[in-house]
GROMACS .gro file of C-alpha atoms in nm:
model
  342
    1MET     CA    1   7.090   4.696 -16.076
    2ALA     CA    2   6.848   4.885 -16.299
    3ALA     CA    3   6.791   4.760 -16.650
    4ALA     CA    4   6.730   4.992 -16.926
    5VAL     CA    5   6.585   4.955 -17.267
    6LEU     CA    6   6.583   5.208 -17.537
    7LEU     CA    7   6.307   5.126 -17.774
    8SER     CA    8   6.271   5.349 -18.135
    9GLY     CA    9   6.395   5.394 -18.442
   10GLY     CA   10   6.485   5.753 -18.328
   11MET     CA   11   6.446   6.038 -18.120
   12SER     CA   12   6.130   6.202 -18.068
   13ALA     CA   13   6.107   6.573 -18.114
   14CYS     CA   14   5.950   6.843 -17.894
   15SER     CA   15   5.757   7.138 -18.041
   16ASP     CA   16   6.046   7.365 -17.961
   17GLY     CA   17   6.298   7.123 -18.136
   18ARG     CA   18   6.424   6.960 -17.820
   19GLN     CA   19   6.438   6.594 -17.835
   20GLU     CA   20   6.362   6.378 -17.503
   21PRO     CA   21   6.255   6.022 -17.456
   22VAL     CA   22   5.946   5.910 -17.275
   23ARG     CA   23   6.110   5.760 -16.953
   24ILE     CA   24   5.927   5.511 -16.746
   25VAL     CA   25   6.093   5.362 -16.442
   26GLY     CA   26   5.960   5.099 -16.177
   27SER     CA   27   5.869   4.763 -16.121
   28SER     CA   28   6.039   4.455 -16.242
   29THR     CA   29   5.713   4.243 -16.256
   30ILE     CA   30   5.547   4.514 -16.485
   31PHE     CA   31   5.901   4.539 -16.704
   32PRO     CA   32   5.796   4.316 -16.963
   33PHE     CA   33   5.464   4.491 -16.996
   34ALA     CA   34   5.597   4.819 -17.023
   35ALA     CA   35   5.862   4.731 -17.253
   36LYS     CA   36   5.641   4.566 -17.504
   37THR     CA   37   5.414   4.860 -17.511
   38ALA     CA   38   5.681   5.071 -17.559
   39GLU     CA   39   5.836   4.896 -17.845
   40THR     CA   40   5.490   4.876 -18.035
   41TYR     CA   41   5.451   5.230 -17.943
   42ALA     CA   42   5.780   5.344 -18.096
   43GLU     CA   43   5.702   5.124 -18.412
   44ARG     CA   44   5.391   5.342 -18.442
   45THR     CA   45   5.497   5.670 -18.382
   46GLY     CA   46   5.868   5.688 -18.379
   47VAL     CA   47   5.876   5.817 -18.048
   48VAL     CA   48   6.140   5.710 -17.803
   49VAL     CA   49   6.059   5.513 -17.484
   50VAL     CA   50   6.300   5.446 -17.209
   51VAL     CA   51   6.197   5.177 -16.957
   52GLU     CA   52   6.407   5.111 -16.651
   53GLN     CA   53   6.371   4.824 -16.404
   54THR     CA   54   6.426   4.972 -16.066
   55GLY     CA   55   6.174   4.773 -15.852
   56SER     CA   56   5.851   4.919 -15.738
   57GLY     CA   57   6.010   5.112 -15.450
   58GLY     CA   58   6.295   5.250 -15.644
   59GLY     CA   59   6.038   5.387 -15.904
   60HIS     CA   60   5.856   5.574 -15.665
   61LYS     CA   61   6.137   5.731 -15.495
   62LEU     CA   62   6.255   5.830 -15.839
   63PHE     CA   63   5.915   5.971 -15.957
   64CYS     CA   64   5.842   6.125 -15.656
   65SER     CA   65   6.181   6.312 -15.610
   66GLY     CA   66   6.082   6.565 -15.864
   67HIS     CA   67   6.328   6.425 -16.148
   68ALA     CA   68   6.176   6.609 -16.456
   69SER     CA   69   6.277   6.332 -16.714
   70ILE     CA   70   6.037   6.091 -16.535
   71ASP     CA   71   5.720   6.053 -16.678
   72ALA     CA   72   5.555   5.767 -16.476
   73THR     CA   73   5.650   5.493 -16.251
   74THR     CA   74   5.496   5.147 -16.277
   75SER     CA   75   5.433   4.953 -15.928
   76SER     CA   76   5.305   4.605 -15.830
   77ARG     CA   77   5.153   4.764 -15.532
   78PRO     CA   78   4.967   5.090 -15.475
   79GLN     CA   79   5.155   5.392 -15.383
   80LYS     CA   80   5.234   5.434 -15.005
   81PRO     CA   81   5.099   5.721 -14.832
   82SER     CA   82   5.481   5.827 -14.745
   83GLU     CA   83   5.541   5.824 -15.135
   84ALA     CA   84   5.260   6.032 -15.217
   85ALA     CA   85   5.373   6.276 -14.970
   86LEU     CA   86   5.720   6.261 -15.125
   87CYS     CA   87   5.540   6.337 -15.453
   88ALA     CA   88   5.360   6.627 -15.318
   89ARG     CA   89   5.654   6.786 -15.130
   90ASN     CA   90   5.856   6.783 -15.457
   91GLY     CA   91   5.597   6.927 -15.695
   92VAL     CA   92   5.506   6.604 -15.862
   93ALA     CA   93   5.121   6.652 -15.825
   94PRO     CA   94   4.887   6.577 -15.939
   95VAL     CA   95   4.967   6.215 -15.984
   96ILE     CA   96   4.728   5.982 -16.187
   97GLU     CA   97   4.689   5.642 -16.082
   98ILE     CA   98   4.615   5.373 -16.351
   99ARG     CA   99   4.563   5.010 -16.316
  100LEU     CA  100   4.679   4.829 -16.580
  101GLY     CA  101   4.576   4.480 -16.495
  102ASN     CA  102   4.576   4.161 -16.236
  103ASP     CA  103   4.878   3.946 -16.146
  104GLY     CA  104   4.921   3.647 -15.938
  105ILE     CA  105   5.241   3.604 -15.715
  106VAL     CA  106   5.355   3.247 -15.776
  107LEU     CA  107   5.557   2.991 -15.599
  108ALA     CA  108   5.756   2.783 -15.839
  109ARG     CA  109   6.058   2.525 -15.880
  110ALA     CA  110   6.228   2.340 -16.159
  111VAL     CA  111   6.017   2.146 -16.425
  112GLY     CA  112   6.104   1.801 -16.301
  113ALA     CA  113   6.120   1.851 -15.938
  114VAL     CA  114   5.869   1.697 -15.711
  115PRO     CA  115   5.523   1.872 -15.725
  116MET     CA  116   5.435   2.073 -15.408
  117ASP     CA  117   5.107   2.176 -15.259
  118ILE     CA  118   5.173   2.465 -14.984
  119ASP     CA  119   4.882   2.606 -14.745
  120PRO     CA  120   4.945   2.938 -14.632
  121LEU     CA  121   5.012   2.789 -14.261
  122THR     CA  122   5.303   2.588 -14.398
  123LEU     CA  123   5.459   2.879 -14.612
  124TYR     CA  124   5.442   3.095 -14.296
  125SER     CA  125   5.593   2.800 -14.066
  126ALA     CA  126   5.865   2.750 -14.324
  127LEU     CA  127   5.970   3.138 -14.390
  128ALA     CA  128   5.886   3.353 -14.075
  129ARG     CA  129   6.164   3.456 -13.877
  130GLU     CA  130   6.021   3.373 -13.553
  131LEU     CA  131   5.705   3.148 -13.495
  132PRO     CA  132   5.468   3.153 -13.187
  133THR     CA  133   5.568   2.868 -12.931
  134SER     CA  134   5.225   2.732 -12.988
  135GLY     CA  135   4.885   2.798 -13.134
  136LEU     CA  136   4.753   3.007 -12.808
  137ASP     CA  137   5.107   3.114 -12.687
  138CYS     CA  138   5.251   3.395 -12.887
  139THR     CA  139   5.599   3.411 -12.772
  140PRO     CA  140   5.830   3.402 -13.013
  141THR     CA  141   6.074   3.146 -13.094
  142PRO     CA  142   6.336   3.099 -13.343
  143ASN     CA  143   6.243   2.908 -13.680
  144PRO     CA  144   6.329   2.567 -13.605
  145TYR     CA  145   6.233   2.421 -13.956
  146GLU     CA  146   6.515   2.303 -14.159
  147ARG     CA  147   6.319   2.093 -14.411
  148TRP     CA  148   5.946   2.090 -14.572
  149SER     CA  149   5.890   1.759 -14.440
  150GLU     CA  150   5.936   1.877 -14.079
  151ILE     CA  151   5.613   2.102 -14.126
  152ASP     CA  152   5.430   1.859 -14.328
  153PRO     CA  153   5.546   1.491 -14.358
  154THR     CA  154   5.364   1.467 -14.724
  155LEU     CA  155   5.623   1.745 -14.864
  156PRO     CA  156   5.966   1.672 -15.001
  157THR     CA  157   6.243   1.597 -14.726
  158ASP     CA  158   6.427   1.896 -14.925
  159MET     CA  159   6.587   2.172 -14.751
  160ILE     CA  160   6.397   2.490 -14.713
  161THR     CA  161   6.552   2.726 -14.956
  162VAL     CA  162   6.340   3.000 -15.126
  163TYR     CA  163   6.464   3.277 -15.333
  164GLY     CA  164   6.256   3.600 -15.343
  165PRO     CA  165   6.217   3.953 -15.426
  166PRO     CA  166   6.399   4.200 -15.212
  167PRO     CA  167   6.238   4.494 -14.950
  168THR     CA  168   6.221   4.739 -15.248
  169SER     CA  169   6.025   4.523 -15.464
  170GLY     CA  170   5.622   4.547 -15.470
  171THR     CA  171   5.602   4.173 -15.521
  172ARG     CA  172   5.764   4.156 -15.186
  173ASP     CA  173   5.540   4.374 -15.015
  174ALA     CA  174   5.218   4.173 -15.158
  175PHE     CA  175   5.355   3.840 -15.084
  176VAL     CA  176   5.442   3.914 -14.720
  177GLU     CA  177   5.101   4.108 -14.713
  178THR     CA  178   4.887   3.816 -14.848
  179ALA     CA  179   5.030   3.490 -14.840
  180MET     CA  180   5.251   3.547 -14.514
  181GLU     CA  181   4.954   3.723 -14.337
  182ALA     CA  182   4.731   3.456 -14.438
  183GLY     CA  183   4.967   3.204 -14.282
  184ALA     CA  184   5.019   3.416 -13.977
  185ARG     CA  185   4.627   3.396 -13.890
  186ALA     CA  186   4.629   3.050 -13.882
  187PHE     CA  187   4.791   3.056 -13.523
  188PRO     CA  188   4.505   3.182 -13.302
  189CYS     CA  189   4.721   3.399 -13.079
  190LEU     CA  190   4.826   3.575 -13.377
  191ALA     CA  191   4.504   3.636 -13.539
  192ALA     CA  192   4.390   3.781 -13.202
  193MET     CA  193   4.713   4.008 -13.212
  194GLU     CA  194   4.582   4.131 -13.518
  195LYS     CA  195   4.271   4.272 -13.379
  196ASP     CA  196   4.426   4.398 -13.090
  197THR     CA  197   4.792   4.518 -13.191
  198PRO     CA  198   4.770   4.496 -13.566
  199ASN     CA  199   5.110   4.707 -13.604
  200ILE     CA  200   5.286   4.420 -13.409
  201PHE     CA  201   5.097   4.147 -13.583
  202ARG     CA  202   5.227   4.291 -13.944
  203SER     CA  203   5.554   4.314 -13.795
  204ARG     CA  204   5.556   3.950 -13.727
  205ALA     CA  205   5.389   3.814 -14.020
  206HIS     CA  206   5.626   3.999 -14.236
  207ASP     CA  207   5.947   3.935 -14.073
  208LEU     CA  208   6.121   3.661 -14.337
  209ARG     CA  209   6.415   3.443 -14.218
  210GLU     CA  210   6.760   3.544 -14.217
  211ASP     CA  211   6.921   3.220 -14.202
  212GLY     CA  212   6.970   3.127 -14.551
  213ARG     CA  213   6.609   2.961 -14.586
  214TRP     CA  214   6.481   3.273 -14.764
  215ILE     CA  215   6.721   3.438 -14.994
  216ASP     CA  216   6.689   3.825 -15.136
  217ALA     CA  217   6.717   3.739 -15.504
  218GLY     CA  218   6.729   4.096 -15.651
  219GLU     CA  219   6.514   4.258 -15.908
  220ASN     CA  220   6.585   4.038 -16.177
  221ASP     CA  221   6.333   3.770 -16.241
  222ASN     CA  222   6.484   3.628 -16.539
  223ALA     CA  223   6.791   3.550 -16.333
  224LEU     CA  224   6.577   3.402 -16.057
  225ILE     CA  225   6.456   3.152 -16.330
  226ARG     CA  226   6.791   3.062 -16.422
  227THR     CA  227   6.884   2.989 -16.060
  228LEU     CA  228   6.567   2.764 -15.996
  229ALA     CA  229   6.632   2.580 -16.334
  230ASN     CA  230   6.979   2.466 -16.203
  231ALA     CA  231   6.877   2.430 -15.836
  232PRO     CA  232   6.586   2.185 -15.869
  233THR     CA  233   6.510   2.140 -15.471
  234THR     CA  234   6.487   2.541 -15.424
  235LEU     CA  235   6.169   2.749 -15.478
  236GLY     CA  236   6.136   3.092 -15.618
  237VAL     CA  237   5.870   3.387 -15.584
  238PHE     CA  238   5.791   3.608 -15.847
  239GLY     CA  239   5.511   3.720 -16.063
  240PHE     CA  240   5.278   3.483 -16.279
  241SER     CA  241   5.399   3.640 -16.609
  242PHE     CA  242   5.768   3.509 -16.568
  243LEU     CA  243   5.612   3.156 -16.494
  244ASP     CA  244   5.382   3.179 -16.805
  245GLN     CA  245   5.697   3.247 -17.024
  246ASN     CA  246   5.916   2.980 -16.871
  247THR     CA  247   5.712   2.660 -16.841
  248ASP     CA  248   6.013   2.508 -17.037
  249LYS     CA  249   6.207   2.559 -16.738
  250VAL     CA  250   5.997   2.623 -16.391
  251ARG     CA  251   5.639   2.499 -16.260
  252GLY     CA  252   5.405   2.646 -16.064
  253ILE     CA  253   5.328   2.517 -15.685
  254ALA     CA  254   4.974   2.484 -15.578
  255MET     CA  255   4.854   2.704 -15.306
  256GLY     CA  256   4.580   2.568 -15.117
  257GLY     CA  257   4.521   2.295 -15.379
  258VAL     CA  258   4.479   2.577 -15.634
  259LEU     CA  259   4.769   2.614 -15.925
  260PRO     CA  260   4.832   2.958 -16.074
  261SER     CA  261   4.715   3.022 -16.404
  262GLN     CA  262   4.531   3.289 -16.586
  263GLU     CA  263   4.200   3.156 -16.502
  264THR     CA  264   4.272   3.092 -16.144
  265ILE     CA  265   4.419   3.458 -16.123
  266ARG     CA  266   4.131   3.617 -16.306
  267ASN     CA  267   3.847   3.447 -16.081
  268LYS     CA  268   4.088   3.471 -15.785
  269SER     CA  269   4.068   3.121 -15.688
  270TYR     CA  270   4.441   3.122 -15.651
  271PRO     CA  271   4.481   3.324 -15.325
  272VAL     CA  272   4.772   3.534 -15.385
  273VAL     CA  273   4.649   3.764 -15.662
  274ARG     CA  274   4.729   4.155 -15.685
  275ASP     CA  275   4.654   4.472 -15.913
  276LEU     CA  276   4.935   4.611 -16.104
  277PHE     CA  277   4.944   5.003 -16.145
  278LEU     CA  278   5.106   5.297 -16.329
  279TYR     CA  279   5.156   5.651 -16.195
  280LEU     CA  280   5.174   5.925 -16.442
  281ARG     CA  281   5.258   6.275 -16.371
  282GLY     CA  282   4.916   6.524 -16.431
  283GLY     CA  283   4.863   6.887 -16.461
  284SER     CA  284   5.096   7.113 -16.645
  285ALA     CA  285   5.391   6.863 -16.638
  286LEU     CA  286   5.194   6.624 -16.879
  287TRP     CA  287   5.365   6.757 -17.160
  288ALA     CA  288   5.143   6.623 -17.461
  289ASP     CA  289   5.418   6.646 -17.753
  290ARG     CA  290   5.657   6.424 -17.496
  291GLY     CA  291   5.415   6.134 -17.582
  292ALA     CA  292   5.373   6.013 -17.208
  293ALA     CA  293   5.007   6.006 -17.199
  294ASP     CA  294   4.978   5.844 -17.540
  295TYR     CA  295   5.206   5.603 -17.431
  296VAL     CA  296   4.979   5.527 -17.150
  297LEU     CA  297   4.677   5.501 -17.384
  298GLU     CA  298   4.852   5.260 -17.582
  299PHE     CA  299   4.902   5.048 -17.270
  300THR     CA  300   4.552   5.064 -17.183
  301SER     CA  301   4.420   5.006 -17.544
  302GLU     CA  302   4.237   4.679 -17.608
  303GLU     CA  303   4.492   4.577 -17.880
  304ALA     CA  304   4.757   4.594 -17.552
  305SER     CA  305   4.596   4.492 -17.261
  306GLY     CA  306   4.238   4.383 -17.354
  307PRO     CA  307   4.113   4.010 -17.393
  308GLY     CA  308   4.346   3.847 -17.616
  309GLY     CA  309   4.571   4.143 -17.645
  310TYR     CA  310   4.949   4.147 -17.708
  311LEU     CA  311   5.009   4.180 -17.343
  312GLU     CA  312   4.796   3.890 -17.247
  313GLU     CA  313   5.004   3.672 -17.459
  314ILE     CA  314   5.300   3.741 -17.238
  315GLY     CA  315   5.096   3.709 -16.896
  316LEU     CA  316   4.924   4.000 -16.826
  317ILE     CA  317   4.578   3.941 -16.672
  318PRO     CA  318   4.339   4.197 -16.823
  319LEU     CA  319   4.106   4.404 -16.632
  320SER     CA  320   3.730   4.398 -16.754
  321ASP     CA  321   3.640   4.626 -17.039
  322ALA     CA  322   3.470   4.851 -16.801
  323GLU     CA  323   3.768   4.889 -16.559
  324ARG     CA  324   4.007   4.947 -16.850
  325ALA     CA  325   3.789   5.198 -17.037
  326GLU     CA  326   3.770   5.409 -16.696
  327MET     CA  327   4.124   5.420 -16.658
  328ARG     CA  328   4.162   5.539 -17.007
  329GLN     CA  329   3.932   5.816 -16.946
  330ARG     CA  330   4.135   5.907 -16.664
  331VAL     CA  331   4.440   5.958 -16.909
  332GLU     CA  332   4.234   6.157 -17.185
  333ARG     CA  333   4.092   6.393 -16.882
  334ALA     CA  334   4.457   6.411 -16.755
  335LYS     CA  335   4.580   6.500 -17.121
  336ALA     CA  336   4.306   6.726 -17.209
  337ASN     CA  337   4.359   6.929 -16.885
  338ALA     CA  338   4.737   6.934 -16.897
  339GLY     CA  339   4.749   7.270 -17.053
  340PRO     CA  340   5.079   7.424 -17.249
  341ARG     CA  341   5.445   7.297 -17.155
  342PRO     CA  342   5.565   7.547 -16.908
   0.00000   0.00000   0.00000
């Protein structure tokens, strides 16, 4: 279910007297950052900013369907070619891609639960719907594992129960493309399959269990945090910022001996790292008096997403100064070239 936040002291007035808010849809992972930026921007300008939590896939669908009221979508993965094609068909062009920062995809469980260290092979062995018969025989067999200790005797005897994002989520896409694919490559026959038949490899690597060991938890990561806190033998998959803001309730699980932290995500020693994006309407659709471009400039400002900025305080891993400057230049060029509102 989409969550909407209306943040402002009043409506923004267009030059012709119309009153329209800036409207942002998209990623649940980026939602806290987008909402905090919206709140700050509204306090400074009086411009209404509506931020809706639709998931990355849902955000791209709405944005690219040509809804005139949607100015931008946030995404925890790059826009897919099929989504770019949908944007083009519906006249949502040009689209300006803005990198906002970095994020880690973490596994976590309740504070007080037994610590765990899971390598990619263990994770894949726990969550793949089907596994190779052996390292050299890729004949698929239903996943037989019920407990973590059956895969690795050093792990707890807890039942394998992992709550994670649904198929519409960019976090889900990034999780299967990084963690699950890395685990699949540990089987020599699957590693060879990736070279020979990459589409079949991706299908095998991305196909999660449907027997209750993996559970789609929806787009509300705060609800997932509450679930983990109340079920200490379960694990959850979500963006680092939600771990960073809930250390009183959940603790991160090490991946290959590395715990998730701002530093390990920044230096990419933590193995599951991704970029976070915002996609903005360009061309004549970028109406300067609606404030969309200025909102994105606030998002990419040093005060917001620079080192020590107010978004880093809630879990965003900043870009380098040079990268952030490049993103601001993209927005400034788009705003300068937008022209008058049709």
